[in-house]
Amino acid sequence: MFIHNKRLQYTVRVGETNPALASLLLEQFGGPDGELAAAMRYFTQGLAETDPGRKDMLMDIATEELSHLEVIGSIVAMLNKGVKAQLSEAAMEEAELYRSLTAGGDSHTQAVLYGGGPSLTNSSGVPWTAAYVDSRGEPTCDLRSNIAAESRAKIIYERLINITDDPGIKDALGFLMTREISHQKSFEKALYAITDNFPPGKLQGVAPFANMYVNTSQGEGDMTGPWNEGPQWDRIDDLRKVMPADGGDGVPSVKLSRAETAVEKKVMARTASDPASDPQTGVDLGAGPGAGKITGGEDMGAAKDIKHADKI
Amino acid sequence: MFIHNKRLQYTVRVGETNPALASLLLEQFGGPDGELAAAMRYFTQGLAETDPGRKDMLMDIATEELSHLEVIGSIVAMLNKGVKAQLSEAAMEEAELYRSLTAGGDSHTQAVLYGGGPSLTNSSGVPWTAAYVDSRGEPTCDLRSNIAAESRAKIIYERLINITDDPGIKDALGFLMTREISHQKSFEKALYAITDNFPPGKLQGVAPFANMYVNTSQGEGDMTGPWNEGPQWDRIDDLRKVMPADGGDGVPSVKLSRAETAVEKKVMARTASDPASDPQTGVDLGAGPGAGKITGGEDMGAAKDIKHADKI
Amino acid sequence: MFIHNKRLQYTVRVGETNPALASLLLEQFGGPDGELAAAMRYFTQGLAETDPGRKDMLMDIATEELSHLEVIGSIVAMLNKGVKAQLSEAAMEEAELYRSLTAGGDSHTQAVLYGGGPSLTNSSGVPWTAAYVDSRGEPTCDLRSNIAAESRAKIIYERLINITDDPGIKDALGFLMTREISHQKSFEKALYAITDNFPPGKLQGVAPFANMYVNTSQGEGDMTGPWNEGPQWDRIDDLRKVMPADGGDGVPSVKLSRAETAVEKKVMARTASDPASDPQTGVDLGAGPGAGKITGGEDMGAAKDIKHADKI
Amino acid sequence: MFIHNKRLQYTVRVGETNPALASLLLEQFGGPDGELAAAMRYFTQGLAETDPGRKDMLMDIATEELSHLEVIGSIVAMLNKGVKAQLSEAAMEEAELYRSLTAGGDSHTQAVLYGGGPSLTNSSGVPWTAAYVDSRGEPTCDLRSNIAAESRAKIIYERLINITDDPGIKDALGFLMTREISHQKSFEKALYAITDNFPPGKLQGVAPFANMYVNTSQGEGDMTGPWNEGPQWDRIDDLRKVMPADGGDGVPSVKLSRAETAVEKKVMARTASDPASDPQTGVDLGAGPGAGKITGGEDMGAAKDIKHADKI
Amino acid sequence: MFIHNKRLQYTVRVGETNPALASLLLEQFGGPDGELAAAMRYFTQGLAETDPGRKDMLMDIATEELSHLEVIGSIVAMLNKGVKAQLSEAAMEEAELYRSLTAGGDSHTQAVLYGGGPSLTNSSGVPWTAAYVDSRGEPTCDLRSNIAAESRAKIIYERLINITDDPGIKDALGFLMTREISHQKSFEKALYAITDNFPPGKLQGVAPFANMYVNTSQGEGDMTGPWNEGPQWDRIDDLRKVMPADGGDGVPSVKLSRAETAVEKKVMARTASDPASDPQTGVDLGAGPGAGKITGGEDMGAAKDIKHADKI
Amino acid sequence: MFIHNKRLQYTVRVGETNPALASLLLEQFGGPDGELAAAMRYFTQGLAETDPGRKDMLMDIATEELSHLEVIGSIVAMLNKGVKAQLSEAAMEEAELYRSLTAGGDSHTQAVLYGGGPSLTNSSGVPWTAAYVDSRGEPTCDLRSNIAAESRAKIIYERLINITDDPGIKDALGFLMTREISHQKSFEKALYAITDNFPPGKLQGVAPFANMYVNTSQGEGDMTGPWNEGPQWDRIDDLRKVMPADGGDGVPSVKLSRAETAVEKKVMARTASDPASDPQTGVDLGAGPGAGKITGGEDMGAAKDIKHADKI
């Protein structure tokens, strides 16, 4: 059960209102790496977790992330306090209000639609979606996902710190950023407290394919490094060797029943294309009087000629 | 530039058609951990990457994931080959076709809407969204996200292997699963080939908060482990110490201009609630003749009485 | 700041595992009227609220909804406990596992993708989206939205109770349903504790249009009732009176600058359609040898003839 | 069946083109509280409604909302008329066109993607989704949802009026806003014309829980009001009384079969975490030569030191 | 199987960095008509296609679109190269960085969330969704969808060319635009190489309805043209003739079982509205002391009076 | 302005209730090719259209599609009439109701969430999104998109006819399908009534690239046809000729300012990977005691060995 105390986990002191900055900070309220995503990632894992230590840790951190959601949401609410009241009470001339709403970011939507309250969107106004939550119900995956998620959240906070000069906000963002570092450390400890965590899950891989590195991107700039070279790797540079990687013909096949085969023939006959035809097409009808138009460009010069002079 | 060879990276041999199984396999075609998500994750990172080794690796693996997308999509196409033709040609009585479409999974939508072609949806028919792609433009984050993504993809393949008894499909899924293991290894090597990769990004954390573990979930079942105990941790059990964690009062504040303050007062006056009132409400109007109804449950017994006998 | 206690707000006792039922109950975990939507609706309102009484109430109820999210999520986790372990450990023959996953609902995705953990989706697997949260930052709207949301949540719980015969689950659902009734009552009180709450917001309506009822749907079945008849209403049956409702010509217009007018003429000339033409079209090219085909149906009988006999 | 007359329900007279304003007005065309959402909410309810009076009312208002969609869309089309032609005909130097597209709001996408036509997006460019439509097929819910939706639509129109100084647009917005007030009145009448409309639906609540108010958010600022105090309420301040609210232990449980229990043990053993371990982790590997780095912040001062001077 | 060569299909030469322009160009990277949508449209069709010629063509063009995705993504990466590094290294004062991020478009999200890498979003930051891919598994549909998609992609490129004055970018965009023209031509040829491609699919239409044009929008401005007049058309101006178009009563009906009828009566009785009632409503309670308020506007003048003078 | 008549455009006569069939028919109510998508596609085009003939046609067809939305929605409502009442009144034992809801398709969500009313979702429960609407504000594109959309709608109706044996529903679906054929014909006429409609838009292509066909997919199965061979085509089989297609080096470049270059160097140094390193990684830590585990598969046999025998 959750309980709430009206004090924030970190005191929020905002120097002056600024709805455009508020709209950027939404990234950590309703964005993909924001605090709701974090809280829900750990909470959904915690509910299904049966290992008592991990379950406790997941609920601890999920709960703290909800408190962080409250801190970042409170900053947004403070930054929007002016515009919220001004728009609500029509406190300025229309043109002045209009200008104040279109000063930057997506703060216009924050004001018109959300009335200056913190919205669960990212900084472009995209609503939060549970598609951001990648809990999979297997700890050797989920802990890695959590480690990655904390590292992403850390970097977004770092970027927001880099563009904020209000010392009170910067201070609170520094706290929040640091907590992500701390949480990453906890998840790392929990991952490696599972003795055998690689490969994730239970099934081992198929031996011939586990050390194979397929050099599919070739040409000038081909590089080697520990990720494709050394005793752990069998690098394939001649791609014909993996066309296919098994001993087959590389062609997909399925055994159809007799009835299925009969119907398949009917559909193929009905929709057959005639490769020997040279049909007149809608393009031919539509290209206008100039025959050259059929080619879509015959009377054009090189690409560099697409310039203003050709236009009205 | 991309080039395509008509041979698959792994030969697909499907024993018989099965649209319901096809709809489950879509998880790795258009699902969050599927091959399109993988390809696009590495491709978007590769385009912006400037380190030559990592860029090469990202393009190698992105390209291979596209080939995997082709393998899994080909399996789906083979499994759907029967229903595709039967529905297209109306080859069965209506009721029989109807039954074949509603045999399980979300295969009904695969047939009616997508005509038996592989659709970029997950196994519930949810369209793929770029919200699945968590590239952030910072290698110390992105490589961790890639490691996590590969571990998730591995586990989904493992689950699909566990529910498939067609040996040809199982074989191909085993190949695809193993390649995820291999890619995870490459991304791990690339992460640790960056000498100083923790904390991710450039900013260090704020010292007092980096080792703090906040025990926010308490009660029976509270546990310790390497994630919250030991020399690296300062665990907070008395939560009053972090209400707030700084030396402040835990209350959010913002400095308003004089004009903003004046308008704020107006909006507060207009929307003030009267805590001393006892207003009649819509519920009072709507609760019907029985006064007890206002309470919404006065004449009910315990919850266990919500049983069939009370109904028509 | 949020704190968590490991005890649930209501004890969850599940009689036996049932993943298909679990997938239906997700409606109240990650569905549009589920507990996350409720918690986030009130939490976002509470953060921006300045009236102290309403702010306290919103945080109280938001926090309780998080506890309800935990209760419903715990039911789902219990119902999925069997399939989660069986799939993870491959504890059954493939075909048996496959059948158990496709027994009903969207439980297949719950198992394959989410590993049996509670997912933030509705019962069709659609991920939760903040588009469900309709907080608008004006209490005379938001409280009405909250009243409506509670009434929707109540009815979904009622439906779930009607399809569940596990007494422990039914009991917990009865508790959760009743709490929605209680919350609706609180929000009603809070709405009417604002002395002047209609029309919502600050602006009054434009007098001639506020009592007008436009009878736009006519024909057999036209009805009257208190919503369109009586002293508060001026019903318009002759729709010509509101074409337009003002004294104008009902045609949209905009004053263009001279330059805009000139360009407008160019675009109109370029894209003009010739109403006097009778062009050959792609359809004419594609309709095949039978001239009747151009009409798309000349050789067909009445609709009832679209029957199986016409097909292969 | 629907019929259309080319006259608008309200004459649209726009003073001059302004694509940035157009992009804000989209909130009522393709936004969550816009006219399409309104029309579809009532239309879907009307189709399934069996009460003849309500059905008639729902179709009346749904149809009128379509006419409002036409009015607001026509305003947007007029405001965009200049940019639509200029971009289509390349009527200005590139840099000038570029500047005109990035003058504010999300008008850039309106021009580049939608070609100046009204798009079914909100003011941030988010496509309209049926997730906005909360029809639930129970009139005692749906009418409350409709009342709330009308109040939200009213407030968005009010905000748009407050930022618009074009008198013709303001005039039309005033009409549209007033109609929302009128529709709210109709839905209120229809709700209370159902004699017994609370609790919504058929099931009564469970008596002990219907009057309970749980004071989950405590600390300085705790308030009372008619929503939690008085004869209708039993307020719980000592939260231990609802941990849990029933007489149980607050712990979730499920009865597993013998086979399920056996598998559960296997998965727990495989993924057990060792709470007594102190594993080396990826963070330890990645923190670089400085041991202090493991803590993620040892060499940092207070948060206020995250300032520009520390950077390049 | 896919192979990658590090050379682009077209050389990208960007004159200077410009993140706001980059954010507009995203329309063709992750927008609905962008290169990923194109590649996935043809790729999903190609996998399920059985006609060998069409299959080859679809894979050819799908692969080329991936190469175009790489070209447009590389332009975006080049344009963002400055902001990516500056934000990453905090190379400017906070306020300066903040201003550079909010200079136009949705480039703020590109920098803060995506770190300057190309994101799979449109120019408003909306994530790419497979809802853009309209492959239906029937070539007489899919080829028409492909023709339309190419025409849309062409026009978006044209608009981007019209707003770009960097000659290197304009040159590359001209190449990409021209390739869409070329692809449209291929798809037209493939459509008309199917001898009988209209109506699409197998079923013919129902004769009486195939030539009918229903003039549902009437009033001043009613027009004729080849789309509704001439030997192929039977235009219905008197709409009573199609209310309904069949010989029935235009009323929906269903045969209910006896049990269904009985339950239907119960639900109708429970939720019946009383058309003869005149209930007091929540609006009456909430409209404040002024009786006129019930009407929502009695004391207002004409709409034009909604002006600034009425406000604070 | 829209007007509604209570008679349907086509009489709906449903033989018996069937919620699973209803859930499939939703494809044409709230699916991507359904009637709402059609209505909104033409309506948004019509509002911005300035050519009087096309504008009239677009409004005619948009209005008719709304009437079709009403027809298909009425069929769904009739099919759901039984389950709607039964669930609402709890008219059956819980287990019986539960079974009736999980009989096929996604009808469970239709009942539990939408209460048996027609929902704006597709047959998998995915909410309708305006991402389906591809209006672009240029008639030479939009008319092609409309032609394609009508062909897709026709084929979905054909498939639904093929799986429905209720003669009344089949009859209505036949009407709706035929109207799509008719609308396609109108849009074709309107496209070709624009004299010069290819290439779409105003800009011509760049000559050297308009006739080029790039044979990017090679290997066994390479084909020729009118889409890549003949006088209109210049086919490129040697792909080195288009690496790149211009005369450049195929490498993306951007001119950075001196300051940008300096920062770029810093970020490259900070995040440099060391290709000569052989770092220990998280995988090495996590692979457990068996050294072979590092390779992720050493002790595995061929893929075919992933079989049940290896599991518990």
PDB file of C-alpha atoms in Angstrom, chain A residues 159-250:
ATOM      1  CA  ARG A 159      21.228  17.566 -20.798  1.00  0.00           C
ATOM      2  CA  LEU A 160      18.490  19.422 -18.928  1.00  0.00           C
ATOM      3  CA  ILE A 161      21.073  20.604 -16.374  1.00  0.00           C
ATOM      4  CA  ASN A 162      23.196  21.858 -19.247  1.00  0.00           C
ATOM      5  CA  ILE A 163      20.421  24.121 -20.545  1.00  0.00           C
ATOM      6  CA  THR A 164      19.072  25.421 -17.210  1.00  0.00           C
ATOM      7  CA  ASP A 165      20.556  28.407 -15.434  1.00  0.00           C
ATOM      8  CA  ASP A 166      18.002  28.699 -12.643  1.00  0.00           C
ATOM      9  CA  PRO A 167      20.098  27.538  -9.653  1.00  0.00           C
ATOM     10  CA  GLY A 168      17.164  26.084  -7.730  1.00  0.00           C
ATOM     11  CA  ILE A 169      16.052  23.952 -10.648  1.00  0.00           C
ATOM     12  CA  LYS A 170      19.620  22.952 -11.457  1.00  0.00           C
ATOM     13  CA  ASP A 171      20.060  21.864  -7.882  1.00  0.00           C
ATOM     14  CA  ALA A 172      16.971  19.657  -7.912  1.00  0.00           C
ATOM     15  CA  LEU A 173      17.889  18.194 -11.293  1.00  0.00           C
ATOM     16  CA  GLY A 174      21.343  17.369  -9.921  1.00  0.00           C
ATOM     17  CA  PHE A 175      19.714  15.426  -7.112  1.00  0.00           C
ATOM     18  CA  LEU A 176      17.456  13.535  -9.464  1.00  0.00           C
ATOM     19  CA  MET A 177      20.306  12.764 -11.853  1.00  0.00           C
ATOM     20  CA  THR A 178      22.446  11.404  -9.053  1.00  0.00           C
ATOM     21  CA  ARG A 179      19.696   9.116  -7.818  1.00  0.00           C
ATOM     22  CA  GLU A 180      19.637   7.511 -11.272  1.00  0.00           C
ATOM     23  CA  ILE A 181      23.353   6.766 -10.906  1.00  0.00           C
ATOM     24  CA  SER A 182      22.655   5.198  -7.545  1.00  0.00           C
ATOM     25  CA  HIS A 183      19.782   3.106  -8.870  1.00  0.00           C
ATOM     26  CA  GLN A 184      21.929   1.870 -11.723  1.00  0.00           C
ATOM     27  CA  LYS A 185      24.428   0.632  -9.161  1.00  0.00           C
ATOM     28  CA  SER A 186      21.719  -1.263  -7.270  1.00  0.00           C
ATOM     29  CA  PHE A 187      20.463  -2.965 -10.402  1.00  0.00           C
ATOM     30  CA  GLU A 188      23.994  -3.951 -11.381  1.00  0.00           C
ATOM     31  CA  LYS A 189      24.503  -5.538  -7.961  1.00  0.00           C
ATOM     32  CA  ALA A 190      21.227  -7.391  -8.260  1.00  0.00           C
ATOM     33  CA  LEU A 191      22.081  -8.684 -11.729  1.00  0.00           C
ATOM     34  CA  TYR A 192      25.433 -10.079 -10.677  1.00  0.00           C
ATOM     35  CA  ALA A 193      23.950 -11.502  -7.484  1.00  0.00           C
ATOM     36  CA  ILE A 194      22.376 -14.043  -9.848  1.00  0.00           C
ATOM     37  CA  THR A 195      25.255 -16.442 -10.236  1.00  0.00           C
ATOM     38  CA  ASP A 196      24.614 -17.490 -13.770  1.00  0.00           C
ATOM     39  CA  ASN A 197      23.004 -14.630 -15.641  1.00  0.00           C
ATOM     40  CA  PHE A 198      24.349 -15.069 -19.166  1.00  0.00           C
ATOM     41  CA  PRO A 199      22.907 -15.914 -21.584  1.00  0.00           C
ATOM     42  CA  PRO A 200      19.741 -14.471 -20.119  1.00  0.00           C
ATOM     43  CA  GLY A 201      16.980 -17.014 -19.571  1.00  0.00           C
ATOM     44  CA  LYS A 202      17.447 -20.746 -19.542  1.00  0.00           C
ATOM     45  CA  LEU A 203      18.254 -21.952 -23.053  1.00  0.00           C
ATOM     46  CA  GLN A 204      21.853 -21.964 -24.236  1.00  0.00           C
ATOM     47  CA  GLY A 205      22.644 -20.833 -27.739  1.00  0.00           C
ATOM     48  CA  VAL A 206      23.459 -23.009 -30.727  1.00  0.00           C
ATOM     49  CA  ALA A 207      27.194 -23.388 -30.685  1.00  0.00           C
ATOM     50  CA  PRO A 208      28.192 -22.651 -34.280  1.00  0.00           C
ATOM     51  CA  PHE A 209      26.352 -19.328 -34.263  1.00  0.00           C
ATOM     52  CA  ALA A 210      27.260 -17.903 -30.862  1.00  0.00           C
ATOM     53  CA  ASN A 211      30.762 -16.726 -31.738  1.00  0.00           C
ATOM     54  CA  MET A 212      30.045 -15.733 -35.310  1.00  0.00           C
ATOM     55  CA  TYR A 213      30.406 -12.077 -36.274  1.00  0.00           C
ATOM     56  CA  VAL A 214      28.919 -11.298 -39.646  1.00  0.00           C
ATOM     57  CA  ASN A 215      30.640  -8.387 -41.337  1.00  0.00           C
ATOM     58  CA  THR A 216      27.571  -7.307 -43.283  1.00  0.00           C
ATOM     59  CA  SER A 217      28.616  -3.697 -43.771  1.00  0.00           C
ATOM     60  CA  GLN A 218      31.709  -3.513 -45.912  1.00  0.00           C
ATOM     61  CA  GLY A 219      33.685  -0.970 -47.884  1.00  0.00           C
ATOM     62  CA  GLU A 220      36.005   1.798 -46.853  1.00  0.00           C
ATOM     63  CA  GLY A 221      35.810   2.218 -43.113  1.00  0.00           C
ATOM     64  CA  ASP A 222      35.642  -1.467 -42.201  1.00  0.00           C
ATOM     65  CA  MET A 223      37.099  -1.793 -38.729  1.00  0.00           C
ATOM     66  CA  THR A 224      38.067  -4.376 -36.157  1.00  0.00           C
ATOM     67  CA  GLY A 225      37.829  -4.197 -32.392  1.00  0.00           C
ATOM     68  CA  PRO A 226      37.178  -6.449 -29.432  1.00  0.00           C
ATOM     69  CA  TRP A 227      33.562  -6.762 -30.600  1.00  0.00           C
ATOM     70  CA  ASN A 228      34.497  -8.702 -33.738  1.00  0.00           C
ATOM     71  CA  GLU A 229      38.053  -9.896 -33.352  1.00  0.00           C
ATOM     72  CA  GLY A 230      39.953 -12.091 -30.948  1.00  0.00           C
ATOM     73  CA  PRO A 231      39.605 -15.594 -29.545  1.00  0.00           C
ATOM     74  CA  GLN A 232      35.901 -15.233 -28.822  1.00  0.00           C
ATOM     75  CA  TRP A 233      35.024 -14.410 -32.420  1.00  0.00           C
ATOM     76  CA  ASP A 234      34.775 -16.142 -35.739  1.00  0.00           C
ATOM     77  CA  ARG A 235      34.331 -13.238 -38.152  1.00  0.00           C
ATOM     78  CA  ILE A 236      32.644 -13.885 -41.499  1.00  0.00           C
ATOM     79  CA  ASP A 237      33.897 -11.516 -44.176  1.00  0.00           C
ATOM     80  CA  ASP A 238      32.867 -13.618 -47.152  1.00  0.00           C
ATOM     81  CA  LEU A 239      29.133 -13.229 -46.871  1.00  0.00           C
ATOM     82  CA  ARG A 240      28.387 -16.057 -49.253  1.00  0.00           C
ATOM     83  CA  LYS A 241      29.160 -18.321 -46.308  1.00  0.00           C
ATOM     84  CA  VAL A 242      26.021 -17.129 -44.555  1.00  0.00           C
ATOM     85  CA  MET A 243      23.706 -17.180 -47.553  1.00  0.00           C
ATOM     86  CA  PRO A 244      22.436 -19.137 -45.737  1.00  0.00           C
ATOM     87  CA  ALA A 245      24.271 -19.873 -42.511  1.00  0.00           C
ATOM     88  CA  ASP A 246      22.855 -23.398 -42.447  1.00  0.00           C
ATOM     89  CA  GLY A 247      23.426 -26.002 -45.117  1.00  0.00           C
ATOM     90  CA  GLY A 248      20.228 -25.262 -47.030  1.00  0.00           C
ATOM     91  CA  ASP A 249      19.255 -23.328 -50.117  1.00  0.00           C
ATOM     92  CA  GLY A 250      18.168 -20.141 -48.360  1.00  0.00           C
TER      93      GLY A 250
END
